[in-house]
Coordinates of C-alpha atoms and ligand atoms in Angstrom, one line a residue:
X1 CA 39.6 -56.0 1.3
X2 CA 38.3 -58.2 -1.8
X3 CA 40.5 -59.0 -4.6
X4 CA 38.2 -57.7 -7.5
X5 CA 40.0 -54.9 -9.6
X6 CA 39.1 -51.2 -9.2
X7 CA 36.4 -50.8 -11.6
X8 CA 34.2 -53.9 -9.7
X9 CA 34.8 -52.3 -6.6
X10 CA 33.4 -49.1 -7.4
X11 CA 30.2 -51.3 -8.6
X12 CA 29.6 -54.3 -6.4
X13 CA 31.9 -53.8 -3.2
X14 CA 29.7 -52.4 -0.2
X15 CA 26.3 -54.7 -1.0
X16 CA 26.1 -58.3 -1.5
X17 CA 21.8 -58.7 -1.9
X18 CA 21.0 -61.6 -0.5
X19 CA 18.4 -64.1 -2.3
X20 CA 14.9 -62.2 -2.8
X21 CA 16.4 -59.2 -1.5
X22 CA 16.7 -55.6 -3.7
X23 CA 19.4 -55.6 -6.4
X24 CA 20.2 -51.9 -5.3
X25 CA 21.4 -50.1 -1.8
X26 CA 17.9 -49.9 -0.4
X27 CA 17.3 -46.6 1.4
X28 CA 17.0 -47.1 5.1
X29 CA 14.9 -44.3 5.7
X30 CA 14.4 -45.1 9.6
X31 CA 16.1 -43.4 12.0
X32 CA 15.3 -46.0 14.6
X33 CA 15.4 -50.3 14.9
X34 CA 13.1 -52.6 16.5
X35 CA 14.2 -55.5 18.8
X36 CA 12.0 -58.0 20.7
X37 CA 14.2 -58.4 23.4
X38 CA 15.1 -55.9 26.3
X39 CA 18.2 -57.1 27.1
X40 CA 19.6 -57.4 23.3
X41 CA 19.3 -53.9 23.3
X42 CA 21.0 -53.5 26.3
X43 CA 24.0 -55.5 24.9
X44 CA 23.9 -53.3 21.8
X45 CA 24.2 -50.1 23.8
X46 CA 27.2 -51.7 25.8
X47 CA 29.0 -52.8 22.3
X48 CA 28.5 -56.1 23.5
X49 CA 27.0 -56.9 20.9
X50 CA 26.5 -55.4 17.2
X51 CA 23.8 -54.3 15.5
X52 CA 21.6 -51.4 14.6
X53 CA 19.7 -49.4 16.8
X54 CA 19.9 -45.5 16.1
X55 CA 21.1 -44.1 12.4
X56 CA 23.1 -41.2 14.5
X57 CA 25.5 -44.0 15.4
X58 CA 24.8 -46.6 12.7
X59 CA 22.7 -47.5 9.2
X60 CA 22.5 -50.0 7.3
X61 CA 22.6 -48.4 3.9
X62 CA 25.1 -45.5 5.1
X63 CA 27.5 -49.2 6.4
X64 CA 27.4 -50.0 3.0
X65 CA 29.0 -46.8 1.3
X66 CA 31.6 -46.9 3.9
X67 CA 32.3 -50.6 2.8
X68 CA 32.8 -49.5 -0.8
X69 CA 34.7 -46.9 0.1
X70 CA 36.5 -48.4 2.3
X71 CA 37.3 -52.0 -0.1
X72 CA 38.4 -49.2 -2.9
X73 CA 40.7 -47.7 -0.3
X74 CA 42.1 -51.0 0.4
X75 CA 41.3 -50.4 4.1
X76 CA 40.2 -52.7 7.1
X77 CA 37.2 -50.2 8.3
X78 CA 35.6 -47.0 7.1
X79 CA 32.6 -44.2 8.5
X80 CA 30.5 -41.5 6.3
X81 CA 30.2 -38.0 7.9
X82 CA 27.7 -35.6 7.1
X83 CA 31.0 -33.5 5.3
X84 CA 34.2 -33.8 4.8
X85 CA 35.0 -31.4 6.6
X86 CA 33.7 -33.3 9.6
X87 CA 35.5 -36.2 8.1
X88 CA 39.1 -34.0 8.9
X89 CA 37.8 -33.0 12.4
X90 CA 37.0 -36.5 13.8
X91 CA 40.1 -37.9 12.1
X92 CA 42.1 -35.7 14.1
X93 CA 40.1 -35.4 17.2
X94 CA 40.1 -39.3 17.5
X95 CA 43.1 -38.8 18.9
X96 CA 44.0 -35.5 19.8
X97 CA 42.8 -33.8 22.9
X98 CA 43.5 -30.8 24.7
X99 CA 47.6 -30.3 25.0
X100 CA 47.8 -31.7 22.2
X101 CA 49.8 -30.9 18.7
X102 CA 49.8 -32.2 14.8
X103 CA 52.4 -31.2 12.1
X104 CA 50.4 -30.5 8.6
X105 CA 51.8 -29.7 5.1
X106 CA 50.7 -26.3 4.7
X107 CA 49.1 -26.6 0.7
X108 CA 45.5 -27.5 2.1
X109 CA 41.3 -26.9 2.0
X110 CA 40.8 -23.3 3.0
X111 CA 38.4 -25.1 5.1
X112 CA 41.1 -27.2 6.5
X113 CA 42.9 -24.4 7.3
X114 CA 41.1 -22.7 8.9
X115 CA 39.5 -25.5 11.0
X116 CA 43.4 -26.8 11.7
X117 CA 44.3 -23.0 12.4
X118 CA 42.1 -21.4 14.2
X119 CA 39.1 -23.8 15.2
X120 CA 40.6 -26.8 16.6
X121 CA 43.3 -24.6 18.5
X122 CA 40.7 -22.9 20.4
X123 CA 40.0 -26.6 21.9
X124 CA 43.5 -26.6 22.9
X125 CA 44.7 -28.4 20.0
X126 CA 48.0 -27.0 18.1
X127 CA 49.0 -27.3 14.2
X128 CA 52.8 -26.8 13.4
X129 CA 52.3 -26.0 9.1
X130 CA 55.4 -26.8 7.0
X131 CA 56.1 -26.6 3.7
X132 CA 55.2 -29.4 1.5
X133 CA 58.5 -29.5 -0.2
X134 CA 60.7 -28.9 3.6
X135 CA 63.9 -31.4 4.3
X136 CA 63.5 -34.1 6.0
X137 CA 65.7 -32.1 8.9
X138 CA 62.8 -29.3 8.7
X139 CA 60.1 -31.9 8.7
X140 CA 61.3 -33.9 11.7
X141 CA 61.7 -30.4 13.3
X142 CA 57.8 -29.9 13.4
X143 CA 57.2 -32.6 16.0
X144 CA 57.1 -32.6 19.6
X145 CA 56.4 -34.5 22.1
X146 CA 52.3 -34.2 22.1
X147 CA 52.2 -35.1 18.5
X148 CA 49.7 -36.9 17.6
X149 CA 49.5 -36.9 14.1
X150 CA 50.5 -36.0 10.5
X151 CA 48.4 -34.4 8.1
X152 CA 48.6 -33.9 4.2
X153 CA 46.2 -33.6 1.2
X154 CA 46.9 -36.1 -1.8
X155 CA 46.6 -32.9 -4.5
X156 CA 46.2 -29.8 -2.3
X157 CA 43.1 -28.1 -3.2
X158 CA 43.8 -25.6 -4.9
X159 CA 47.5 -25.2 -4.6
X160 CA 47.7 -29.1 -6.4
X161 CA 50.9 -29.6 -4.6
X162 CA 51.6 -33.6 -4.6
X163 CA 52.4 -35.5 -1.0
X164 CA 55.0 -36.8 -1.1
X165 CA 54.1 -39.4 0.9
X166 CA 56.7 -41.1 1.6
X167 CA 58.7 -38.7 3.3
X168 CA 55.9 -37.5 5.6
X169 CA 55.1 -41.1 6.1
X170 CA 59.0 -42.1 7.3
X171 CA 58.9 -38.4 9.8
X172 CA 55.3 -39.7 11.1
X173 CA 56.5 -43.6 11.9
X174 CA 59.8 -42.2 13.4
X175 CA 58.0 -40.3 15.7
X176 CA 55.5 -43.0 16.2
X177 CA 52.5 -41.3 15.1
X178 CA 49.7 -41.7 12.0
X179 CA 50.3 -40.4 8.7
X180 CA 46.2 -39.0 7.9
X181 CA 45.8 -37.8 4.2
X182 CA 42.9 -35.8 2.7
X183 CA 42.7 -38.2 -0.7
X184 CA 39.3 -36.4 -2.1
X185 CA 41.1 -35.0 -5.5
X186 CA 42.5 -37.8 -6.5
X187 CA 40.3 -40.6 -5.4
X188 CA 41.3 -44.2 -5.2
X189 CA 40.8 -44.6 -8.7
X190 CA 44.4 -42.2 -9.0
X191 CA 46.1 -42.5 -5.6
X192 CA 45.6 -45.2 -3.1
X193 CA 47.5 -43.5 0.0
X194 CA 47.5 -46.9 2.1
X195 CA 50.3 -48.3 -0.6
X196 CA 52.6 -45.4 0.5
X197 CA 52.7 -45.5 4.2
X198 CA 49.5 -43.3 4.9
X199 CA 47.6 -44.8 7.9
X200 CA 44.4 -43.5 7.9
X201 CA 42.1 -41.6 4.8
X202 CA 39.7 -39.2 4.7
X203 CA 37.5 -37.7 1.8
X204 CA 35.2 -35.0 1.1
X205 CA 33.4 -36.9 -1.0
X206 CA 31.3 -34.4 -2.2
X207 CA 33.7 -34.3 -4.9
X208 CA 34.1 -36.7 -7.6
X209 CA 33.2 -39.7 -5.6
X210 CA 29.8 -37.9 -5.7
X211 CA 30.5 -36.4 -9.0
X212 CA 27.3 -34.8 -9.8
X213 CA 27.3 -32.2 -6.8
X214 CA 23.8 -33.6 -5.7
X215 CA 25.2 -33.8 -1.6
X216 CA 28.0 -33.3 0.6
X217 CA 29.2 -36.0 2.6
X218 CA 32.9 -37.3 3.6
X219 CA 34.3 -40.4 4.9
X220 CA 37.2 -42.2 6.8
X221 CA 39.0 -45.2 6.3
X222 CA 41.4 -46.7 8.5
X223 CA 44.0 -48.6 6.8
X224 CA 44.6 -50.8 10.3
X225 CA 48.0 -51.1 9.8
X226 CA 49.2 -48.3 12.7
X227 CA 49.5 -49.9 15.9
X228 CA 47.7 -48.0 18.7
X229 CA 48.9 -50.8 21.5
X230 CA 52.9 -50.1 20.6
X231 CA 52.6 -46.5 21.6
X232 CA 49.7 -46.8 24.1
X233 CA 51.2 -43.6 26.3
X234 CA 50.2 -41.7 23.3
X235 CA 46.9 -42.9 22.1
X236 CA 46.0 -43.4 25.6
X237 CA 41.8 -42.9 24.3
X238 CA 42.0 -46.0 22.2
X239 CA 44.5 -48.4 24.5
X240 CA 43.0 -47.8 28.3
X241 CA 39.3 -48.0 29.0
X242 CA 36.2 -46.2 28.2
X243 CA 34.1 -45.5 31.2
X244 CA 32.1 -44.0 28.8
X245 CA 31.5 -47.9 27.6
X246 CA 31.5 -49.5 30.9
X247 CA 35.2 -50.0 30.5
X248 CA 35.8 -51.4 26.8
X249 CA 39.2 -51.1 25.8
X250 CA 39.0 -50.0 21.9
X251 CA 42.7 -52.0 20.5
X252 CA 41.5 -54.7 23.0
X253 CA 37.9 -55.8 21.9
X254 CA 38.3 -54.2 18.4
X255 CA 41.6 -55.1 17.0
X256 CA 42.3 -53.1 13.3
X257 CA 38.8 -51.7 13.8
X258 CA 39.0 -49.7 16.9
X259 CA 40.4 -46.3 15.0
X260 CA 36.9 -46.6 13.9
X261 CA 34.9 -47.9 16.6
X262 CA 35.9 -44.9 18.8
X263 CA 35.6 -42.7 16.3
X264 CA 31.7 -43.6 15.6
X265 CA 31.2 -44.8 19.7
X266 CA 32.5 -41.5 21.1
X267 CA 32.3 -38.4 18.1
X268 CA 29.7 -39.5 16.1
X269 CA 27.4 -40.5 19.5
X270 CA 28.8 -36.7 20.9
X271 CA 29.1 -34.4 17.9
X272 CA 26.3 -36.3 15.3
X273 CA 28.0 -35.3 12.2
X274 CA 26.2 -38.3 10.3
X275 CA 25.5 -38.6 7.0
X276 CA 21.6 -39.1 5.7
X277 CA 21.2 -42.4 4.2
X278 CA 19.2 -40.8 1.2
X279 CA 22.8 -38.9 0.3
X280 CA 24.4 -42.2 1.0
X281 CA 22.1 -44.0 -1.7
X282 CA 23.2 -40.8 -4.0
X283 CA 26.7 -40.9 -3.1
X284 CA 26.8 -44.6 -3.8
X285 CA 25.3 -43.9 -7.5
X286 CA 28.3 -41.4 -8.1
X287 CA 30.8 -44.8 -6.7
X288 CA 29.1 -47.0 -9.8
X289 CA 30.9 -44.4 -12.3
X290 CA 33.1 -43.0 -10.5
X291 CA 36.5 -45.2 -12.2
X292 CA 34.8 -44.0 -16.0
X293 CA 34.7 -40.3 -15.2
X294 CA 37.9 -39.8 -13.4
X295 CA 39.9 -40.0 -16.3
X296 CA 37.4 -38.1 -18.4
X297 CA 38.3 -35.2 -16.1
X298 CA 42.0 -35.9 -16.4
X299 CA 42.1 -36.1 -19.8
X300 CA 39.5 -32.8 -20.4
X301 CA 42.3 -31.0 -17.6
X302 CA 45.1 -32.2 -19.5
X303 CA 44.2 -31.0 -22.8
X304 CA 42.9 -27.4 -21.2
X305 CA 45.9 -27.0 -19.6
X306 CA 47.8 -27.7 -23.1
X307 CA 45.2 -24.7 -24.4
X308 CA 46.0 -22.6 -22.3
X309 CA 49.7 -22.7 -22.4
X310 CA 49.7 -21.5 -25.4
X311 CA 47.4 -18.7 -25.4
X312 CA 49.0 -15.4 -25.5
X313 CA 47.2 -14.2 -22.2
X314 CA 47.8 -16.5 -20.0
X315 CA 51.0 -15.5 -17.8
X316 CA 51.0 -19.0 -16.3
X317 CA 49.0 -22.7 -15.8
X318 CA 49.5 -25.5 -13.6
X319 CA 48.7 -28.8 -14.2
X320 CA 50.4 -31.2 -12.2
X321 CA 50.2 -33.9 -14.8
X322 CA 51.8 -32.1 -17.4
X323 CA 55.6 -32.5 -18.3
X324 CA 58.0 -29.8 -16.5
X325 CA 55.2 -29.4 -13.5
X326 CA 56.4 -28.4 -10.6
X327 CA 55.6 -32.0 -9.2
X328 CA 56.2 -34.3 -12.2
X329 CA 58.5 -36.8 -11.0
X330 CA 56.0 -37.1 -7.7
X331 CA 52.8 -37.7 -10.1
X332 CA 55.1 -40.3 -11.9
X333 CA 56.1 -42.3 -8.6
X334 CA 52.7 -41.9 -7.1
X335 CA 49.6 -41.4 -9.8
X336 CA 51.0 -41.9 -12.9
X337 CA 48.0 -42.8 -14.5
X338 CA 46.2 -39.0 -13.7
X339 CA 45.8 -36.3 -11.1
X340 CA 42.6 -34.8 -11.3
X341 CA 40.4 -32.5 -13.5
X342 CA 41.7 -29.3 -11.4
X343 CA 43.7 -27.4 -12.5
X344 CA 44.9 -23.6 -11.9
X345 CA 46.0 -20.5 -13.8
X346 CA 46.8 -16.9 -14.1
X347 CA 46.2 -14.3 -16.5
X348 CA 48.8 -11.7 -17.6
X349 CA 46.1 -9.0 -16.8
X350 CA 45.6 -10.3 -12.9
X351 CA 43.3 -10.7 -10.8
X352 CA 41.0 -7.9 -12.5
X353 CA 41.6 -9.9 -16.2
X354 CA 40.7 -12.9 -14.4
X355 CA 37.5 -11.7 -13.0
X356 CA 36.3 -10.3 -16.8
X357 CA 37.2 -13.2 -17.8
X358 CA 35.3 -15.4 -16.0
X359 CA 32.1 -12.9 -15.8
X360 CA 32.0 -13.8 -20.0
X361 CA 31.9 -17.6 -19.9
X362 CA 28.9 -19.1 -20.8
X363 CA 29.1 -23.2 -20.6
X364 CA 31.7 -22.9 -17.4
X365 CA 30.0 -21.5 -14.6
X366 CA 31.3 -19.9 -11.6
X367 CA 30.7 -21.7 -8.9
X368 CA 31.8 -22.6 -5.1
X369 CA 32.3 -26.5 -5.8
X370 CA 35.2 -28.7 -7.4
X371 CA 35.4 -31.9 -9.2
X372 CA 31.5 -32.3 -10.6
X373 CA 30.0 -33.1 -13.7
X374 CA 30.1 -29.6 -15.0
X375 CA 33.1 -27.4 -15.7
X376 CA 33.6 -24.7 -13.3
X377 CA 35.9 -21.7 -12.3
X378 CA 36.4 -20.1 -9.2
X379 CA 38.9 -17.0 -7.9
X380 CA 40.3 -18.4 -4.2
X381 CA 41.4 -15.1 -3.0
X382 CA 37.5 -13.5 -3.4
X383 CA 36.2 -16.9 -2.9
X384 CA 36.7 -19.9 -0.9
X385 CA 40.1 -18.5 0.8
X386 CA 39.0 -14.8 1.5
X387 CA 39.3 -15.1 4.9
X388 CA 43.2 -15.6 4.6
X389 CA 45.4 -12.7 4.7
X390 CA 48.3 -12.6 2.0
X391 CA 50.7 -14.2 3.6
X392 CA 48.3 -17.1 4.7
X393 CA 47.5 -17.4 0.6
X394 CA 50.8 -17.6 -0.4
X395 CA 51.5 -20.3 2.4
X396 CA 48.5 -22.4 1.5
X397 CA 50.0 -22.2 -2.2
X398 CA 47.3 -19.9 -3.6
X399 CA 48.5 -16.5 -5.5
X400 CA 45.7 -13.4 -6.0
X401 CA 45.2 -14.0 -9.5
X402 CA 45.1 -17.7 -9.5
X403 CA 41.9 -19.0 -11.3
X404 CA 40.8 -22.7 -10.1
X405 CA 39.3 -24.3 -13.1
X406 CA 37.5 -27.5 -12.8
X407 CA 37.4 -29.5 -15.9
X408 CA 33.9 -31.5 -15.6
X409 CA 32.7 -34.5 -18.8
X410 CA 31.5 -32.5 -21.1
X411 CA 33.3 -32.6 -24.7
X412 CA 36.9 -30.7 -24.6
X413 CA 36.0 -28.8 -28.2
X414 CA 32.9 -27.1 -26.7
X415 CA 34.9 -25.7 -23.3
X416 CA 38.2 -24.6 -25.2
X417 CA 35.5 -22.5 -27.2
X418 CA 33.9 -21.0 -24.3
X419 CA 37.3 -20.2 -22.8
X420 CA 38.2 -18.7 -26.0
X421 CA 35.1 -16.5 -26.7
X422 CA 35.9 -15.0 -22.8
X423 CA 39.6 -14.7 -23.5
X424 CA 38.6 -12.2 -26.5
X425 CA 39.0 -9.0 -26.3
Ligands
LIG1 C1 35.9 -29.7 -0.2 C2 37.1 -30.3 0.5 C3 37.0 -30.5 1.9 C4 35.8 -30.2 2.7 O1 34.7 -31.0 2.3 P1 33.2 -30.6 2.5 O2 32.5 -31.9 2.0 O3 32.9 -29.4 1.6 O4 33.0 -30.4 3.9 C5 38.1 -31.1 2.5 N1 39.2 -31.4 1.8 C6 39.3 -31.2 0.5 C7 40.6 -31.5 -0.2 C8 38.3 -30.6 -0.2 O5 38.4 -30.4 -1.5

């Protein structure tokens, strides 16, 4: 990790020209290397030695994102994945297998869900969900003995419950397993999980990191502070040897980096979820601005959610950062300088108000995405979570007439109109 402050991170970390060479993240467009030598190539295959030599498994300009990404997190090693929701899949399956079990706070992704639920359950591995604000007695409940790992989401999307990470991370170390959390709403520039016990990261950052909703892509960052070797029954993939790799032990040759070694050596090899190095390059544009327009969308949710409060119609808003959230004193310990530019509400007409509502806005568009540029609203229940039944909603935090509102850049005036003019009768 380098010492510069946040802002220089999210400008310079990642690539470091050298003299002659291009100012910006060149584009290595190449899915394939040259070598001169046979045998280096050999060595490359066996890890033996590192180096480029196929962009499924590594690329130069994809290397350097991670870099940044990974510096901002204050981590020791970081991947991109074509999504971020293969970014949640690898993180678990790097060390889950069939048998298997994680405990999750329930207030996540729909995507997440489901994947968690249903998808990675028919490859033998189990969830236990528990309710983000459970006892620590109910929490420590949740684990058996094939756990394998904790999972939470910074700001739940959209229920924007907060983690309390602390008491997820103490249940996850005292059953010596990883605490992984899903930081894509609040970024680094809000929330840097690794300060609170959180082991490893992952991000979707098709969100604000990319902030312009020009590609999806996610990422994970290992924070190298959870030690594989101590509990080497459990996380027997990373602390015995691959005979997929002529016998390489991963803690062994790799040290802090081998979360991510085996992570890229065995899924990304296997599965290929990689990210293109021209979404990289645009990803890495959104990084450059990324610590100016995070509080742009604080501020712009902030000051909606204060609009809407006080409009007779609206039966209810929450904003995590405002005083009297449900969360408050967890914002204050943990991101006290912002949350994100989501926020959620209901309208005393429901869910049919809220739909002729947002069919008569003109500047916030509906749309399936979060956390870009532009303001926009989507209705969960018809939307992203329709899949979920209504007891699933209510667990993942999301009520039928809730209304996720994504507060984009633009100037606060001209949205409170638009919200106004589709509030009228
Ligand atoms: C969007 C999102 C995901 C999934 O990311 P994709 O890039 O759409 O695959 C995962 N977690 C959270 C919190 C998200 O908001």
């Amino acid at each position: 990790m380098s010492n510069y402050k946040m802002e220089t991170k999210c400008v310079q970390s990642g690539y470091n020209p050298g003299n002659g060479e291009p100012r910006v993240l060149p584009i290595v467009q190449s899915t394939t290397f040259r070598y001169t030598s046979s045998d280096q190539m050999g060595r490359l295959f066996d890890l033996e030695e590192s180096g480029y030599f196929y962009t499924r498994l590594q690329n130069p300009t994809n290397d350097a994102v991670a870099a940044k990404i990974c510096d901002m997190e204050g981590g020791v090693a970081a991947m991109l994945t074509s999504s971020g929701q293969a970014a949640n899949f690898y993180a678990i399956m790097n060390i889950a297998e069939e048998g298997d079990h994680i405990v999750c706070a329930s207030a996540l992704y729909g995507g997440t869900y489901n994947l968690f639920a249903h998808t990675i359950r028919k490859m033998g591995v189990k969830a236990t969900f528990v309710d983000p604000d459970c006892t620590e007695e109910e929490l420590n409940a949740a684990f058996q003995e094939n756990t394998k790992a904790v999972f939470g989401e910074t700001i739940a999307n959209p229920a924007l419950t907060v983690f309390d990470f602390e008491k997820f991370a103490k249940a996850a170390h005292a059953h010596h397993v990883p605490l992984i959390v899903d930081n894509t709403f609040a970024t680094p520039i809000n929330c840097r999980p690794f300060e609170w016990g959180a082991d490893i990261v992952t991000h979707s950052t098709t969100k604000y990191m990319d902030g312009h909703a020009a590609c999806v892509g996610g990422a994970i960052v290992d924070s190298g502070n959870f030690d594989w070797a101590a509990y080497g029954d459990k996380f027997a993939g990373l602390t015995t040897p691959d005979e997929t790799y002529h016998g390489i032990v991963y803690t062994e040759k790799f040290g802090k980096a081998a979360y991510i070694t085996k992570a890229t050596s065995q899924l990304m090899r296997d599965l290929g979820s990689i990210q293109s190095p021209q979404n990289a390059f645009l990803l890495n544009l959104g990084l450059e601005s990324l610590h100016l327009r995070v509080p742009r969308h604080c501020e712009n949710a902030v000051k909606m959610a204060q609009y809407l409060q006080g409009h007779e119609k609206v039966a209810w808003v929450n904003c995590p950062s405002l005083p009297g959230s449900k969360d408050y004193d967890l914002v204050q310990k943990y991101m006290p300088d912002g949350t994100c530019g989501v926020i959620t509400f209901g309208l005393k007409g429901g869910r049919e108000a809220a739909v002729k509502m947002m069919d008569k806005l003109k500047l916030v568009a509906i749309v399936t995405h979060v956390a870009d540029a532009r303001s926009c609203v989507l209705h969960p229940a018809s939307h992203t979570h329709r899949q979920m039944n209504e007891q699933e909603l209510l667990e993942a935090g999301v009520q039928p007439d809730l209304i996720r509102f994504s507060l984009g850049i633009e100037n606060i005036e001209d949205l409170i109109a638009d919200v106004e003019q589709a509030l009228e009768d």
